[in-house]
Amino acid sequence: GENVEQHPSTLSVQEGDSAVIKCTYSDSASNYFPWYKQELGKRPQLIIDIRSNVGEKKDQRIAVTLNKTAKHFSLHITETQPEDSAIYFCAASKAGAQKLVFGQGTRLTINP
Amino acid sequence: ETGVTQSPTHLIKTRGQQVTLRCSSQSGHNTVSWYQQALGQGPQFIFQYYREEENGRGNFPPRFSGLQFPNYSSELNVNALELDDSALYLCASSQESSYNSPLHFGNGTRLTVT
């Protein structure tokens, strides 16, 4: 079945700098890739998603890139702010499968 | 718009007991999925319910079962609890059962099995 690997497991950046989180997936049929943000003790919240018919998607300070050939996708956060501190999860899914397969998560800390 | 609500928020059970967790889907959503999130891990898919029937299942034993009601709310039942069942149980609803329909999660139920 699908396997999603996420790196790094922890990431610490200075406020205002950029943060990049990378994920690889194993099933070439996967074609939907959402990213979730989970603050301590709170629910995972969808922050951005991308479908396989596009290579990049942006929403203000957040962007996601997808390389289907290499089977990896990345989350880019620019001009980081303290409120960006959280655990971020990538996930993958495909047609015919009702489930999302999640990565192990990245704990992002923004240092003031 | 009412979001996904789960009850209870916390629960402590003894090994061998049974537990029922509840979830109310977001208004306008007809599909409910359940995920188990162990400490320090990503959520793992348990199963999905659509039109009151199980519509996909992850790698969980039959002692994990569920229900969906006509108002789209759902229950997760776990029998013969084991210590490894200790986790955060997340319910997520979506507008459709499609694989790329965005999931909206509840705050979860923290289950501790002693």
Tab-separated table of C-alpha atoms in Angstrom:
chain	number	residue	atom	x	y	z
A	1	GLY	CA	0.000	0.000	0.000
A	2	GLU	CA	0.867	3.685	-0.021
A	3	ASN	CA	3.687	4.894	2.210
A	4	VAL	CA	4.425	8.565	2.886
A	5	GLU	CA	7.751	9.650	4.325
A	6	GLN	CA	8.136	13.162	5.750
A	7	HIS	CA	11.312	15.101	6.574
A	8	PRO	CA	12.562	16.639	8.723
A	9	SER	CA	10.868	15.477	11.914
A	10	THR	CA	11.760	18.763	13.624
A	11	LEU	CA	12.596	22.141	12.104
A	12	SER	CA	13.571	25.354	13.820
A	13	VAL	CA	13.820	28.641	11.896
A	14	GLN	CA	14.209	32.301	12.747
A	15	GLU	CA	11.145	34.478	12.450
A	16	GLY	CA	10.983	35.947	8.981
A	17	ASP	CA	12.975	33.150	7.370
A	18	SER	CA	11.504	30.444	5.129
A	19	ALA	CA	10.676	26.865	6.101
A	20	VAL	CA	10.527	23.868	3.774
A	21	ILE	CA	9.070	20.454	4.618
A	22	LYS	CA	9.426	17.565	2.189
A	23	CYS	CA	7.423	14.392	1.623
A	24	THR	CA	7.868	11.402	-0.637
A	25	TYR	CA	5.227	8.863	-1.546
A	26	SER	CA	5.430	5.349	-2.902
A	27	ASP	CA	2.229	4.836	-4.932
A	28	SER	CA	2.503	6.467	-8.362
A	29	ALA	CA	-1.316	6.409	-8.630
A	30	SER	CA	-1.633	8.941	-5.799
A	31	ASN	CA	-2.944	12.224	-7.122
A	32	TYR	CA	-4.229	14.281	-4.187
A	33	PHE	CA	-1.820	15.798	-1.665
A	34	PRO	CA	-3.123	17.888	1.260
A	35	TRP	CA	-1.152	19.503	4.073
A	36	TYR	CA	-2.502	19.810	7.613
A	37	LYS	CA	-1.395	22.010	10.501
A	38	GLN	CA	-1.956	20.763	14.043
A	39	GLU	CA	-1.362	23.057	16.977
A	40	LEU	CA	-0.832	21.512	20.403
A	41	GLY	CA	-4.054	19.972	21.670
A	42	LYS	CA	-6.032	21.082	18.634
A	43	ARG	CA	-7.504	19.498	15.538
A	44	PRO	CA	-5.550	19.072	12.287
A	45	GLN	CA	-6.550	21.869	9.924
A	46	LEU	CA	-6.204	21.787	6.173
A	47	ILE	CA	-3.920	24.608	5.062
A	48	ILE	CA	-3.383	23.826	1.386
A	49	ASP	CA	-3.817	20.953	-1.034
A	50	ILE	CA	-2.661	20.140	-4.550
A	51	ARG	CA	-3.904	17.793	-7.217
A	52	SER	CA	-1.625	16.023	-9.642
A	53	ASN	CA	-2.666	18.074	-12.661
A	54	VAL	CA	-0.686	21.066	-11.339
A	55	GLY	CA	2.923	21.420	-10.246
A	56	GLU	CA	2.606	24.301	-7.817
A	57	LYS	CA	-0.046	26.094	-5.795
A	58	LYS	CA	0.263	29.223	-3.659
A	59	ASP	CA	-1.879	30.801	-0.975
A	60	GLN	CA	-0.341	33.951	0.473
A	61	ARG	CA	2.783	32.843	2.426
A	62	ILE	CA	2.209	29.130	1.807
A	63	ALA	CA	3.054	27.186	-1.323
A	64	VAL	CA	3.164	23.539	-2.263
A	65	THR	CA	5.161	22.019	-5.118
A	66	LEU	CA	4.684	18.582	-6.623
A	67	ASN	CA	7.114	16.493	-8.647
A	68	LYS	CA	5.184	13.454	-9.893
A	69	THR	CA	8.171	11.939	-11.654
A	70	ALA	CA	10.204	11.879	-8.457
A	71	LYS	CA	7.125	11.217	-6.319
A	72	HIS	CA	7.745	14.012	-3.877
A	73	PHE	CA	5.994	17.160	-2.788
A	74	SER	CA	7.012	20.011	-0.526
A	75	LEU	CA	5.486	22.696	1.665
A	76	HIS	CA	7.091	26.135	1.600
A	77	ILE	CA	6.290	28.785	4.199
A	78	THR	CA	7.791	32.226	3.617
A	79	GLU	CA	8.166	35.131	6.061
A	80	THR	CA	7.528	32.809	8.986
A	81	GLN	CA	5.742	34.115	12.057
A	82	PRO	CA	5.509	32.744	15.635
A	83	GLU	CA	1.939	31.561	14.976
A	84	ASP	CA	3.311	29.227	12.293
A	85	SER	CA	4.761	27.087	15.106
A	86	ALA	CA	2.884	23.752	14.995
A	87	ILE	CA	3.124	20.191	13.713
A	88	TYR	CA	2.641	19.886	9.973
A	89	PHE	CA	1.469	16.690	8.272
A	90	CYS	CA	1.550	15.839	4.613
A	91	ALA	CA	-0.788	13.225	3.191
A	92	ALA	CA	-1.552	11.426	-0.050
A	93	SER	CA	-4.610	9.815	-1.563
A	94	LYS	CA	-5.786	8.343	-4.857
A	95	ALA	CA	-9.005	7.633	-6.701
A	96	GLY	CA	-10.761	4.532	-5.383
A	97	ALA	CA	-9.189	4.853	-1.941
A	98	GLN	CA	-11.264	6.601	0.690
A	99	LYS	CA	-8.341	7.200	2.984
A	100	LEU	CA	-5.562	9.719	3.384
A	101	VAL	CA	-2.143	8.271	4.173
A	102	PHE	CA	-0.278	10.680	6.428
A	103	GLY	CA	3.384	11.336	6.953
A	104	GLN	CA	4.876	11.202	10.430
A	105	GLY	CA	4.726	14.953	10.939
A	106	THR	CA	7.199	17.837	11.261
A	107	ARG	CA	7.365	19.907	14.416
A	108	LEU	CA	8.079	23.457	13.220
A	109	THR	CA	9.319	26.013	15.743
A	110	ILE	CA	9.637	29.685	14.819
A	111	ASN	CA	12.161	31.478	16.994
A	112	PRO	CA	11.483	35.191	17.632
B	1	GLU	CA	-21.667	26.728	10.079
B	2	THR	CA	-21.199	24.088	12.770
B	3	GLY	CA	-17.887	22.256	12.717
B	4	VAL	CA	-17.136	18.647	13.572
B	5	THR	CA	-17.768	17.883	17.227
B	6	GLN	CA	-16.589	14.831	19.144
B	7	SER	CA	-17.448	13.450	22.555
B	8	PRO	CA	-16.139	12.761	25.046
B	9	THR	CA	-12.906	14.783	24.943
B	10	HIS	CA	-11.071	12.421	27.273
B	11	LEU	CA	-11.706	8.866	28.400
B	12	ILE	CA	-9.904	6.379	30.609
B	13	LYS	CA	-10.699	2.683	30.255
B	14	THR	CA	-9.292	-0.582	31.511
B	15	ARG	CA	-7.875	-3.276	29.249
B	16	GLY	CA	-10.635	-5.600	28.060
B	17	GLN	CA	-13.408	-3.021	28.342
B	18	GLN	CA	-15.445	-1.578	25.491
B	19	VAL	CA	-15.715	2.060	24.443
B	20	THR	CA	-17.992	4.162	22.210
B	21	LEU	CA	-16.851	7.462	20.755
B	22	ARG	CA	-19.236	9.893	19.081
B	23	CYS	CA	-18.964	12.382	16.250
B	24	SER	CA	-21.274	14.951	14.726
B	25	SER	CA	-20.332	15.913	11.194
B	26	GLN	CA	-20.068	19.446	9.890
B	27	SER	CA	-23.324	20.746	8.462
B	28	GLY	CA	-23.660	19.864	4.796
B	29	HIS	CA	-21.246	16.922	5.073
B	30	ASN	CA	-22.495	13.384	4.456
B	31	THR	CA	-19.306	11.378	4.920
B	32	VAL	CA	-17.464	10.591	8.143
B	33	SER	CA	-14.000	9.081	8.497
B	34	TRP	CA	-12.257	7.940	11.663
B	35	TYR	CA	-8.520	8.121	12.284
B	36	GLN	CA	-6.294	6.949	15.131
B	37	GLN	CA	-3.358	9.191	16.039
B	38	ALA	CA	-0.782	7.654	18.349
B	39	LEU	CA	1.515	10.021	20.223
B	40	GLY	CA	4.098	11.558	17.898
B	41	GLN	CA	2.618	9.935	14.786
B	42	GLY	CA	0.452	10.934	11.887
B	43	PRO	CA	-3.221	9.932	11.846
B	44	GLN	CA	-3.981	6.407	10.601
B	45	PHE	CA	-7.196	5.620	8.735
B	46	ILE	CA	-9.610	3.316	10.552
B	47	PHE	CA	-12.687	3.455	8.287
B	48	GLN	CA	-15.122	5.706	6.471
B	49	TYR	CA	-18.916	5.824	6.550
B	50	TYR	CA	-21.082	7.043	3.699
B	51	ARG	CA	-24.838	6.638	3.421
B	52	GLU	CA	-24.835	4.737	6.717
B	53	GLU	CA	-22.522	2.020	5.416
B	54	GLU	CA	-18.818	1.330	5.809
B	55	ASN	CA	-17.133	2.621	2.685
B	56	GLY	CA	-13.487	1.683	3.105
B	57	ARG	CA	-11.431	0.303	5.968
B	58	GLY	CA	-7.823	0.557	7.049
B	59	ASN	CA	-5.647	-2.070	8.660
B	60	PHE	CA	-7.578	-2.365	11.928
B	61	PRO	CA	-9.024	-5.552	13.471
B	62	PRO	CA	-12.787	-6.291	13.547
B	63	ARG	CA	-13.041	-5.205	17.175
B	64	PHE	CA	-13.015	-1.685	15.722
B	65	SER	CA	-16.515	-1.079	14.374
B	66	GLY	CA	-18.684	1.874	13.574
B	67	LEU	CA	-22.074	3.244	12.706
B	68	GLN	CA	-23.437	6.196	10.805
B	69	PHE	CA	-26.893	7.562	11.490
B	70	PRO	CA	-29.415	9.204	9.129
B	71	ASN	CA	-28.291	12.660	10.338
B	72	TYR	CA	-24.726	11.690	9.260
B	73	SER	CA	-23.392	11.543	12.819
B	74	SER	CA	-21.249	8.540	13.624
B	75	GLU	CA	-19.973	6.275	16.360
B	76	LEU	CA	-16.721	4.386	16.726
B	77	ASN	CA	-16.850	1.303	18.925
B	78	VAL	CA	-13.815	-0.559	20.174
B	79	ASN	CA	-14.215	-3.900	21.944
B	80	ALA	CA	-11.712	-5.785	24.103
B	81	LEU	CA	-9.515	-2.727	24.587
B	82	GLU	CA	-5.755	-3.211	24.513
B	83	LEU	CA	-3.037	-0.962	25.910
B	84	ASP	CA	-1.952	-0.066	22.351
B	85	ASP	CA	-5.400	1.388	21.682
B	86	SER	CA	-4.374	4.400	23.763
B	87	ALA	CA	-4.395	7.275	21.271
B	88	LEU	CA	-6.202	10.351	20.018
B	89	TYR	CA	-9.207	9.319	17.932
B	90	LEU	CA	-10.080	11.840	15.274
B	91	CYS	CA	-13.302	12.080	13.372
B	92	ALA	CA	-13.352	13.929	10.055
B	93	SER	CA	-16.266	14.809	7.830
B	94	SER	CA	-16.352	15.690	4.167
B	95	GLN	CA	-18.952	16.771	1.639
B	96	GLU	CA	-18.547	13.641	-0.437
B	97	SER	CA	-16.886	10.265	-0.142
B	98	SER	CA	-14.516	11.159	-2.971
B	99	TYR	CA	-10.822	10.586	-2.257
B	100	ASN	CA	-10.020	14.263	-2.832
B	101	SER	CA	-12.870	15.812	-0.877
B	102	PRO	CA	-11.199	17.915	1.869
B	103	LEU	CA	-11.453	16.482	5.361
B	104	HIS	CA	-12.537	18.636	8.286
B	105	PHE	CA	-11.405	17.207	11.608
B	106	GLY	CA	-12.878	17.380	15.070
B	107	ASN	CA	-10.764	18.013	18.163
B	108	GLY	CA	-10.606	14.312	18.900
B	109	THR	CA	-11.163	12.015	21.849
B	110	ARG	CA	-8.097	11.169	23.914
B	111	LEU	CA	-8.449	7.516	24.972
B	112	THR	CA	-6.196	6.084	27.656
B	113	VAL	CA	-6.261	2.341	28.293
B	114	THR	CA	-4.719	1.157	31.562
